[in-house]
Amino acid sequence: MKIVTQARQRVTQPELPVASPLDRRRGRSALSPKRPSEDRAGLADVFPYYAGFAYDWARALLGSLDISDEAVVLDPWNGSGTTTLAAQHEGFRAVGIDRNPVANIVARLRVDAHQADPAPLAATSVPMGREVAPDDPLCAWFTPASVGRIREWAEHLSRMPSSQSGLPYVALFRTIRSLTSSFEGSNPTWVKRAKSSDDLVTVSAAEFDARLMEQQEFIASRIIASNEVPSSPVQIATALSSALPVPNGSVDVVLTSPPYLTRIDYAVAYTRELAVLGHDIAKDRTLRAALMGTTLIRSDADSSLRIGETASTLIKDVTSHSSKASSGYYRKQVLQYLRDLTAGLDEVTRVTKDGALFHLVVQDSYYKDIPVKLADICAEECVLRGWSLVDRDPYVVKRTLTSVNTAARNYKKSDVSETVISLRRG
Ligand SMILES: C[S@@+](CC[C@H](N)C(=O)[O-])C[C@H]1O[C@@H](n2cnc3c(N)ncnc32)[C@H](O)[C@@H]1O
C-alpha cells in the first residue's frame, strides 16, 4: 500500500462542525459516541447506516490525541466512513476497510464530497433501451420493465471514476429505498422481497429519472463548498477484517466499531443497494456469509477457537440455555461471531505499531436472558493480544438494536451500555 507523506493540515468546514475537545480531566469526551437520532454532521444523513458512533465524537477524539502529523488512522470495520472522514478532516492519513461494497461507496462520497460535481448527472447522458436479464437481482422488488432504467443507471455509474460516481450512486440508493419502503418491516435491518408479481413496484423511466434528479440535488445541497479542502490521503478498500490489505506495523491509531452480537445481517439490511451493484444475496451467499454477525452459519463455525474466559463463559451459557436451538444453531452463531471478531483483532495487532492507540466502541446486548458482555470480551481479547487497557467509558443505551427483535423482548433485561474501550499496544 502506498501512502503519500505530507504535513498535517486540519480543515474546518461549516457543514462539518468541529466538536468540543475531550474533557481530559474527566478522561472522557463531553460528547457521547452515540449518534443523535437526527445526525447531519459529517454528511451522516445522506445515507442511513448503522454507524456505531457520531462524527463529532470521532473528530473530537482524534483531535485530542497526542500523535504525529504523519500518523495513519485505520478503521477495519469502516462502514459509512465516520472514522475516515474524521481522520481526513483532522489532517491524518486514513485507511478504511469494509467487506460491504455499499458502505464503501458511501464512505468514498463523504471523503470526496469537496471534489464532487454538484451538478446532477443528466438523464440524457444515460442511454435507454437496455434488455433486462430475467434473473436481475432488482426483479425481487421491481417489475422487469422498471428494472431496465435502474440497471442502465447502475451500469453507467459503474464505468465512472469512483471519485465522481459517489454522489449519483448514493442518490440511486436513496431513490431505490424510497420506492421500496413498503418492503421494510418493523425490524429495519430485515428487508423483505416481493412474494408475488402483484407486490412488485412499477416506475416509468421518466418518473425514475425525475426522482433520481431530486435525490442528486438533495445530496448536492448537503455538500457545501468550502475554501479549505482536506488534502490528507484516504484509502478505502473492500476487504475482510480478517485479512487486512495493510502492511505490518504501519498504523498509529485504530478507531472502530465492529458489528455487535445483535443478529444484524448487514447484507440483508443493504440487500437492495447490493442488488444495484449486481449482487444477488439470495443466490450467492458468499458476501452474506463473510459479514460478521450474519445469521448464516458457515461450515467452519464449529471448529475449535482460542479465546479468553469471558468469551468461553458466554459460549457455555448459550449452549446450556434451555430454549430451543441454543445448544445447536445459536451456539454456532456465537462461535462464528467470536471467530470473526478475534481474527479481526489479530489483524489489528499485526498492522499496528508498537505503542499504537486503539479505540473500540462496542455495545453489550442479551441472548435471551443471558447478558452478552461484549465490552468485557473485547477488552480481554485485546489484552491477550498484547494491548494494555488505558480507559473504559460506558454510556447507557436505552433503545438497543436487540429491542427491534420482538421475540427477544420476551426476556426481561436492563438497559445495556455502549462502551468506548481505549488501549495502547505494548
Ligand atoms: C457498526 S458498522 C461500522 C459503522 C461505521 N463506524 C460507520 O461510520 O458507518 C460495522 C461494519 O462492519 C462491516 N463488516 C462486517 N463484517 C465484516 C468483515 N468480515 N470484514 C470487514 N468488514 C465487515 C459491516 O459491513 C459494517 O459496515
Coordinates of C-alpha atoms and ligand atoms in Angstrom, one line a residue:
M1 CA 0.0 0.0 0.0
K2 CA 1.4 3.4 -1.0
I3 CA 0.8 6.1 1.5
V4 CA 1.7 9.7 0.5
T5 CA 3.5 11.6 3.2
Q6 CA 2.6 15.2 3.8
A7 CA 2.2 17.6 6.7
R8 CA -0.9 17.5 8.7
Q9 CA -3.4 20.2 7.8
R10 CA -6.6 20.5 9.9
V11 CA -9.6 21.5 8.0
T12 CA -12.8 23.2 9.2
Q13 CA -15.9 23.2 7.1
P14 CA -19.1 25.0 8.1
E15 CA -21.0 21.8 7.2
L16 CA -18.7 19.5 9.2
P17 CA -18.5 21.2 12.6
V18 CA -15.6 20.6 15.0
A19 CA -16.8 19.3 18.3
S20 CA -15.6 20.4 21.7
P21 CA -12.4 18.7 22.7
L22 CA -12.2 15.8 25.1
D23 CA -12.6 16.7 28.7
R24 CA -9.2 15.3 29.8
R25 CA -9.8 15.9 33.5
R26 CA -12.7 13.5 33.5
G27 CA -10.8 11.4 31.0
R28 CA -13.8 11.1 28.6
S29 CA -15.4 13.0 25.9
A30 CA -18.0 15.6 26.8
L31 CA -19.9 14.2 23.8
S32 CA -21.4 10.7 23.7
P33 CA -20.3 8.4 20.9
K34 CA -23.9 7.6 20.3
R35 CA -25.3 9.2 17.1
P36 CA -28.2 11.5 17.7
S37 CA -31.4 10.4 16.0
E38 CA -31.0 13.2 13.5
D39 CA -27.3 13.5 12.8
R40 CA -26.3 15.8 10.0
A41 CA -22.7 16.3 11.0
G42 CA -20.2 14.9 8.5
L43 CA -23.0 14.2 5.9
A44 CA -24.2 11.4 8.1
D45 CA -27.8 12.0 6.9
V46 CA -27.1 11.4 3.2
F47 CA -27.4 7.7 3.7
P48 CA -28.7 5.7 6.7
Y49 CA -26.1 3.4 8.1
Y50 CA -25.6 1.6 11.4
A51 CA -22.7 3.8 12.3
G52 CA -21.7 2.8 15.8
F53 CA -20.6 6.3 16.7
A54 CA -21.1 10.0 15.9
Y55 CA -18.9 12.1 13.6
D56 CA -18.5 14.9 16.1
W57 CA -17.4 12.5 18.7
A58 CA -14.9 10.7 16.4
R59 CA -13.4 14.1 15.4
A60 CA -13.1 15.3 18.9
L61 CA -11.4 12.1 19.9
L62 CA -8.9 12.1 17.0
G63 CA -8.2 15.8 17.5
S64 CA -7.4 15.3 21.2
L65 CA -4.7 12.6 20.6
D66 CA -1.1 13.5 21.0
I67 CA 0.1 11.9 17.8
S68 CA 2.4 12.8 14.9
D69 CA 1.1 14.8 11.9
E70 CA 2.2 11.8 9.8
A71 CA 0.0 9.4 11.8
V72 CA -2.1 6.7 10.0
V73 CA -5.6 6.1 11.3
L74 CA -7.3 2.8 10.5
D75 CA -10.8 1.6 10.7
P76 CA -11.1 -2.2 9.9
W77 CA -14.9 -2.0 10.1
N78 CA -15.3 1.4 8.4
G79 CA -18.9 1.2 7.3
S80 CA -20.1 4.6 6.0
G81 CA -16.7 6.0 6.9
T82 CA -17.2 8.1 10.0
T83 CA -13.5 7.4 11.0
T84 CA -12.0 8.0 7.6
L85 CA -13.9 11.4 7.3
A86 CA -12.9 12.5 10.8
A87 CA -9.3 11.5 10.3
Q88 CA -9.1 13.3 6.9
H89 CA -10.5 16.5 8.4
E90 CA -8.1 16.3 11.3
G91 CA -5.3 16.1 8.8
F92 CA -4.3 12.4 9.3
R93 CA -3.8 9.8 6.7
A94 CA -6.7 7.4 6.8
V95 CA -7.4 3.8 5.8
G96 CA -10.9 2.4 5.9
I97 CA -11.7 -1.3 5.2
D98 CA -15.2 -2.8 4.9
R99 CA -16.4 -6.0 3.2
N100 CA -19.7 -4.4 2.2
P101 CA -19.2 -2.5 -1.1
V102 CA -22.3 -0.4 -0.4
A103 CA -20.7 1.0 2.7
N104 CA -17.5 1.8 0.8
I105 CA -19.4 3.9 -1.8
V106 CA -20.9 6.0 1.0
A107 CA -17.6 6.3 2.8
R108 CA -15.9 7.4 -0.5
L109 CA -18.6 10.0 -1.2
R110 CA -18.1 11.5 2.3
V111 CA -14.3 11.9 1.9
D112 CA -14.6 13.1 -1.8
A113 CA -17.5 15.4 -1.1
H114 CA -15.3 18.5 -1.6
Q115 CA -14.5 17.4 -5.2
A116 CA -17.9 16.0 -6.2
D117 CA -19.6 17.7 -9.2
P118 CA -22.7 19.3 -7.6
A119 CA -24.5 19.4 -11.0
P120 CA -26.8 16.4 -11.3
L121 CA -25.8 13.8 -13.8
A122 CA -28.3 14.3 -16.6
A123 CA -30.6 11.5 -17.6
T124 CA -29.8 12.2 -21.2
S125 CA -26.2 11.0 -20.6
V126 CA -27.5 7.6 -19.7
P127 CA -28.8 5.8 -22.8
M128 CA -32.0 3.9 -22.8
G129 CA -33.1 0.7 -24.5
R130 CA -31.3 -2.0 -22.5
E131 CA -32.7 -5.5 -22.2
V132 CA -33.3 -6.8 -18.7
A133 CA -31.9 -10.1 -17.7
P134 CA -34.7 -12.2 -16.2
D135 CA -32.6 -13.0 -13.2
D136 CA -31.6 -9.4 -12.5
P137 CA -31.5 -9.1 -8.6
L138 CA -33.6 -6.0 -8.7
C139 CA -36.5 -8.1 -10.0
A140 CA -37.0 -9.0 -6.3
W141 CA -38.8 -5.6 -5.9
F142 CA -39.4 -4.1 -9.3
T143 CA -41.3 -5.2 -12.5
P144 CA -38.9 -6.2 -15.3
A145 CA -40.0 -3.1 -17.3
S146 CA -38.9 -0.9 -14.3
V147 CA -35.6 -2.6 -13.8
G148 CA -34.3 -1.7 -17.2
R149 CA -33.9 2.0 -16.4
I150 CA -32.4 1.3 -13.0
R151 CA -29.9 -1.1 -14.5
E152 CA -28.9 1.5 -17.2
W153 CA -28.1 4.0 -14.5
A154 CA -26.2 1.4 -12.4
E155 CA -24.1 0.3 -15.4
H156 CA -23.3 3.9 -16.3
L157 CA -22.1 4.7 -12.8
S158 CA -20.0 1.5 -12.6
R159 CA -17.9 2.9 -15.5
M160 CA -17.3 6.3 -13.9
P161 CA -14.3 7.1 -11.7
S162 CA -15.1 6.4 -8.0
S163 CA -14.2 9.9 -7.0
Q164 CA -17.2 11.1 -9.2
S165 CA -19.7 8.3 -9.0
G166 CA -20.3 8.5 -5.3
L167 CA -22.9 11.3 -5.4
P168 CA -25.1 9.7 -8.2
Y169 CA -24.6 6.2 -6.7
V170 CA -25.9 7.3 -3.3
A171 CA -28.7 9.2 -5.0
L172 CA -29.6 5.9 -6.8
F173 CA -29.6 4.1 -3.4
R174 CA -31.8 6.7 -1.9
T175 CA -34.3 6.5 -4.9
I176 CA -34.5 2.7 -4.7
R177 CA -35.1 2.9 -0.9
S178 CA -37.9 5.5 -1.3
L179 CA -39.6 3.4 -4.0
T180 CA -39.4 0.1 -2.0
S181 CA -40.0 1.4 1.6
S182 CA -43.0 -1.0 1.8
F183 CA -40.6 -3.9 1.9
E184 CA -39.1 -2.6 5.2
G185 CA -40.8 -4.2 8.3
S186 CA -40.7 -3.4 12.0
N187 CA -37.2 -4.7 12.0
P188 CA -35.4 -2.2 9.7
T189 CA -32.5 -4.5 9.2
W190 CA -34.6 -7.2 7.6
V191 CA -35.7 -6.2 4.1
K192 CA -38.4 -8.4 2.5
R193 CA -38.7 -9.3 -1.1
A194 CA -41.9 -9.4 -3.2
K195 CA -43.9 -12.6 -2.6
S196 CA -45.8 -12.4 -5.9
S197 CA -45.7 -10.3 -9.0
D198 CA -48.6 -8.2 -7.6
D199 CA -46.2 -6.8 -4.9
L200 CA -43.7 -5.6 -7.5
V201 CA -43.1 -1.8 -7.8
T202 CA -43.7 -0.2 -11.2
V203 CA -42.0 3.0 -12.1
S204 CA -41.7 4.6 -15.6
A205 CA -38.2 5.6 -16.9
A206 CA -39.3 9.3 -16.8
E207 CA -40.5 9.1 -13.2
F208 CA -37.4 7.2 -12.1
D209 CA -35.2 9.8 -13.7
A210 CA -37.1 12.7 -12.1
R211 CA -36.8 11.1 -8.6
L212 CA -33.1 10.4 -9.1
M213 CA -32.5 14.1 -10.1
E214 CA -34.3 15.2 -6.9
Q215 CA -32.1 12.9 -4.8
Q216 CA -28.9 14.1 -6.6
E217 CA -30.0 17.7 -5.8
F218 CA -30.6 16.9 -2.2
I219 CA -27.1 15.4 -1.7
A220 CA -25.5 18.3 -3.6
S221 CA -27.3 20.7 -1.4
R222 CA -25.8 19.0 1.6
I223 CA -22.3 19.3 0.2
I224 CA -21.5 23.0 0.9
A225 CA -18.4 24.3 -0.9
S226 CA -15.6 25.3 1.3
N227 CA -12.4 27.2 0.5
E228 CA -10.5 24.8 2.7
V229 CA -10.1 21.4 1.1
P230 CA -8.8 18.4 3.0
S231 CA -5.6 17.2 1.5
S232 CA -4.8 14.1 3.6
P233 CA -4.9 10.9 1.5
V234 CA -7.7 8.4 2.3
Q235 CA -7.7 4.8 1.2
I236 CA -11.0 2.9 1.2
A237 CA -10.9 -0.8 0.3
T238 CA -13.4 -3.7 0.1
A239 CA -11.7 -6.4 2.1
L240 CA -12.2 -8.6 5.2
S241 CA -11.2 -7.5 8.6
S242 CA -9.6 -10.9 9.0
A243 CA -7.3 -10.2 6.0
L244 CA -6.5 -6.5 6.1
P245 CA -4.6 -5.3 2.9
V246 CA -2.4 -3.2 5.2
P247 CA 1.4 -3.8 5.8
N248 CA 2.7 -5.0 9.2
G249 CA 3.4 -2.3 11.8
S250 CA 2.2 0.7 9.7
V251 CA -0.8 2.1 11.7
D252 CA -0.7 4.6 14.6
V253 CA -4.3 4.7 15.6
V254 CA -7.3 2.4 15.2
L255 CA -10.8 3.8 15.8
T256 CA -13.6 1.4 15.0
S257 CA -16.9 -0.1 15.9
P258 CA -17.3 -3.8 14.9
P259 CA -20.7 -5.4 14.3
Y260 CA -22.2 -6.3 17.6
L261 CA -23.6 -9.7 18.6
T262 CA -27.2 -8.5 17.9
R263 CA -28.0 -10.5 14.8
I264 CA -27.8 -7.6 12.3
D265 CA -27.3 -9.2 9.0
Y266 CA -25.6 -6.3 7.1
A267 CA -26.0 -8.0 3.7
V268 CA -29.8 -8.3 4.3
A269 CA -30.0 -4.8 5.6
Y270 CA -28.4 -3.5 2.4
T271 CA -29.8 -6.1 0.1
R272 CA -31.4 -3.5 -2.3
E273 CA -28.2 -1.5 -2.7
L274 CA -26.2 -4.7 -3.2
A275 CA -28.7 -5.6 -5.9
V276 CA -28.0 -2.2 -7.6
L277 CA -24.3 -3.3 -7.6
G278 CA -25.3 -6.6 -9.2
H279 CA -25.1 -8.8 -6.1
D280 CA -27.9 -11.2 -5.5
I281 CA -27.5 -12.3 -1.9
A282 CA -30.4 -14.8 -2.3
K283 CA -28.4 -16.7 -5.0
D284 CA -24.8 -16.1 -3.9
R285 CA -24.4 -16.4 -0.2
T286 CA -20.6 -15.6 -0.2
L287 CA -20.9 -12.0 0.8
R288 CA -23.6 -12.6 3.4
A289 CA -21.6 -15.4 5.0
A290 CA -18.5 -13.2 5.1
L291 CA -20.1 -10.4 7.1
M292 CA -19.7 -10.6 10.9
G293 CA -22.9 -11.1 12.8
T294 CA -24.6 -12.9 9.9
T295 CA -27.4 -15.3 10.7
L296 CA -25.9 -17.8 8.1
I297 CA -23.7 -20.4 9.7
R298 CA -20.5 -21.2 7.8
S299 CA -19.0 -24.7 7.8
D300 CA -16.0 -23.6 9.9
A301 CA -18.3 -22.2 12.7
D302 CA -17.9 -25.2 15.0
S303 CA -14.1 -25.7 14.8
S304 CA -12.0 -25.0 17.9
L305 CA -11.3 -21.5 18.9
R306 CA -8.7 -19.9 21.3
I307 CA -10.5 -17.3 23.4
G308 CA -10.4 -15.8 26.9
E309 CA -12.5 -16.6 29.9
T310 CA -15.4 -14.2 29.3
A311 CA -16.0 -15.3 25.7
S312 CA -15.7 -19.0 26.8
T313 CA -18.3 -18.4 29.6
L314 CA -20.7 -16.8 27.0
I315 CA -20.4 -19.9 24.8
K316 CA -21.1 -22.2 27.8
D317 CA -24.1 -20.1 29.0
V318 CA -25.6 -20.1 25.5
T319 CA -25.0 -23.8 25.0
S320 CA -26.7 -24.7 28.3
H321 CA -29.7 -22.4 27.9
S322 CA -33.0 -24.3 27.9
S323 CA -34.5 -22.5 24.9
K324 CA -34.8 -24.2 21.5
A325 CA -31.7 -24.3 19.3
S326 CA -29.5 -22.8 22.0
S327 CA -27.1 -25.8 22.0
G328 CA -27.2 -26.1 18.2
Y329 CA -27.8 -23.1 15.9
Y330 CA -27.2 -20.3 18.4
R331 CA -24.1 -21.8 19.9
K332 CA -22.6 -22.0 16.4
Q333 CA -23.6 -18.4 15.7
V334 CA -21.9 -17.1 18.8
L335 CA -18.8 -19.2 18.0
Q336 CA -18.7 -17.9 14.4
Y337 CA -19.0 -14.3 15.6
L338 CA -16.2 -14.7 18.1
R339 CA -14.0 -16.3 15.5
D340 CA -14.5 -13.3 13.2
L341 CA -14.1 -10.8 16.0
T342 CA -10.8 -12.4 17.2
A343 CA -9.5 -12.8 13.7
G344 CA -10.1 -9.0 13.2
L345 CA -8.3 -8.2 16.5
D346 CA -5.3 -10.4 15.4
E347 CA -5.1 -8.4 12.2
V348 CA -5.4 -5.0 14.1
T349 CA -2.5 -6.2 16.2
R350 CA -0.4 -7.2 13.2
V351 CA -0.8 -3.9 11.3
T352 CA -0.3 -1.6 14.3
K353 CA 3.0 -0.1 15.5
D354 CA 4.3 -0.7 19.0
G355 CA 2.7 2.0 21.2
A356 CA -0.3 2.4 18.8
L357 CA -3.7 3.5 20.2
F358 CA -6.8 1.5 19.8
H359 CA -10.3 3.0 20.4
L360 CA -13.1 0.5 20.1
V361 CA -16.8 1.3 20.5
V362 CA -18.9 -1.8 21.4
Q363 CA -22.4 -2.4 22.7
D364 CA -23.4 -5.1 25.1
S365 CA -26.6 -7.0 24.4
Y366 CA -28.6 -10.0 25.5
Y367 CA -29.0 -13.5 24.2
K368 CA -32.5 -14.4 25.7
D369 CA -31.8 -13.5 29.4
I370 CA -28.0 -14.0 29.2
P371 CA -26.0 -10.8 29.1
V372 CA -23.6 -10.6 26.2
K373 CA -20.7 -8.6 27.7
L374 CA -19.1 -7.6 24.5
A375 CA -17.0 -4.8 26.1
D376 CA -15.5 -7.3 28.6
I377 CA -14.9 -9.8 25.8
C378 CA -13.2 -7.2 23.6
A379 CA -11.0 -5.8 26.4
E380 CA -10.0 -9.3 27.5
E381 CA -9.2 -10.5 23.9
C382 CA -7.1 -7.3 23.3
V383 CA -5.1 -7.8 26.5
L384 CA -4.5 -11.4 25.4
R385 CA -3.0 -10.0 22.2
G386 CA -0.6 -7.7 24.0
W387 CA -2.7 -4.5 24.4
S388 CA -2.9 -2.6 27.7
L389 CA -6.2 -1.2 28.8
V390 CA -6.0 2.6 29.2
D391 CA -9.6 3.5 29.8
R392 CA -13.2 2.2 29.6
D393 CA -16.1 4.6 29.3
P394 CA -19.6 3.2 29.5
Y395 CA -22.6 5.1 28.1
V396 CA -26.1 3.8 28.8
V397 CA -28.2 3.0 25.7
K398 CA -31.9 2.8 26.2
R399 CA -33.0 1.7 22.7
T400 CA -30.9 -1.2 21.5
L401 CA -30.9 -2.9 18.2
T402 CA -31.9 -6.1 20.0
S403 CA -35.1 -4.4 21.1
V404 CA -36.3 -4.2 17.5
N405 CA -36.5 -8.0 17.6
T406 CA -39.9 -8.8 19.1
A407 CA -39.0 -12.3 20.1
A408 CA -36.1 -11.0 22.1
R409 CA -38.4 -8.7 24.1
N410 CA -40.0 -11.7 25.9
Y411 CA -37.0 -11.8 28.2
K412 CA -36.7 -9.0 30.9
K413 CA -33.4 -7.0 30.5
S414 CA -32.0 -3.9 32.0
D415 CA -30.5 -1.1 29.8
V416 CA -27.3 -2.1 28.1
S417 CA -24.2 0.1 27.7
E418 CA -22.2 1.2 24.8
T419 CA -18.6 1.3 25.9
V420 CA -15.6 3.1 24.5
I421 CA -12.5 0.9 25.2
S422 CA -9.1 2.6 24.9
L423 CA -6.0 0.6 24.7
R424 CA -2.3 1.0 23.9
R425 CA -0.1 -1.6 22.2
G426 CA 2.7 -2.9 24.4
Ligands
LIG1 C1 -21.0 -1.0 13.2 S1 -20.6 -1.0 11.5 C2 -19.4 0.3 11.4 C3 -20.0 1.6 11.2 C4 -19.0 2.7 11.0 N1 -18.4 3.2 12.2 C5 -19.7 3.9 10.2 O1 -19.3 5.1 10.4 O2 -20.6 3.7 9.5 C6 -19.7 -2.4 11.2 C7 -19.3 -2.6 9.8 O3 -18.5 -3.9 9.7 C8 -18.6 -4.4 8.4 N2 -18.2 -5.8 8.4 C9 -18.9 -6.8 8.8 N3 -18.2 -7.9 8.7 C10 -17.0 -7.6 8.2 C11 -15.8 -8.3 7.8 N4 -15.8 -9.6 8.0 N5 -14.8 -7.6 7.3 C12 -14.9 -6.2 7.1 N6 -16.0 -5.5 7.4 C13 -17.0 -6.2 8.0 C14 -20.1 -4.1 8.1 O4 -20.3 -4.2 6.7 C15 -20.3 -2.8 8.7 O5 -20.2 -1.8 7.8

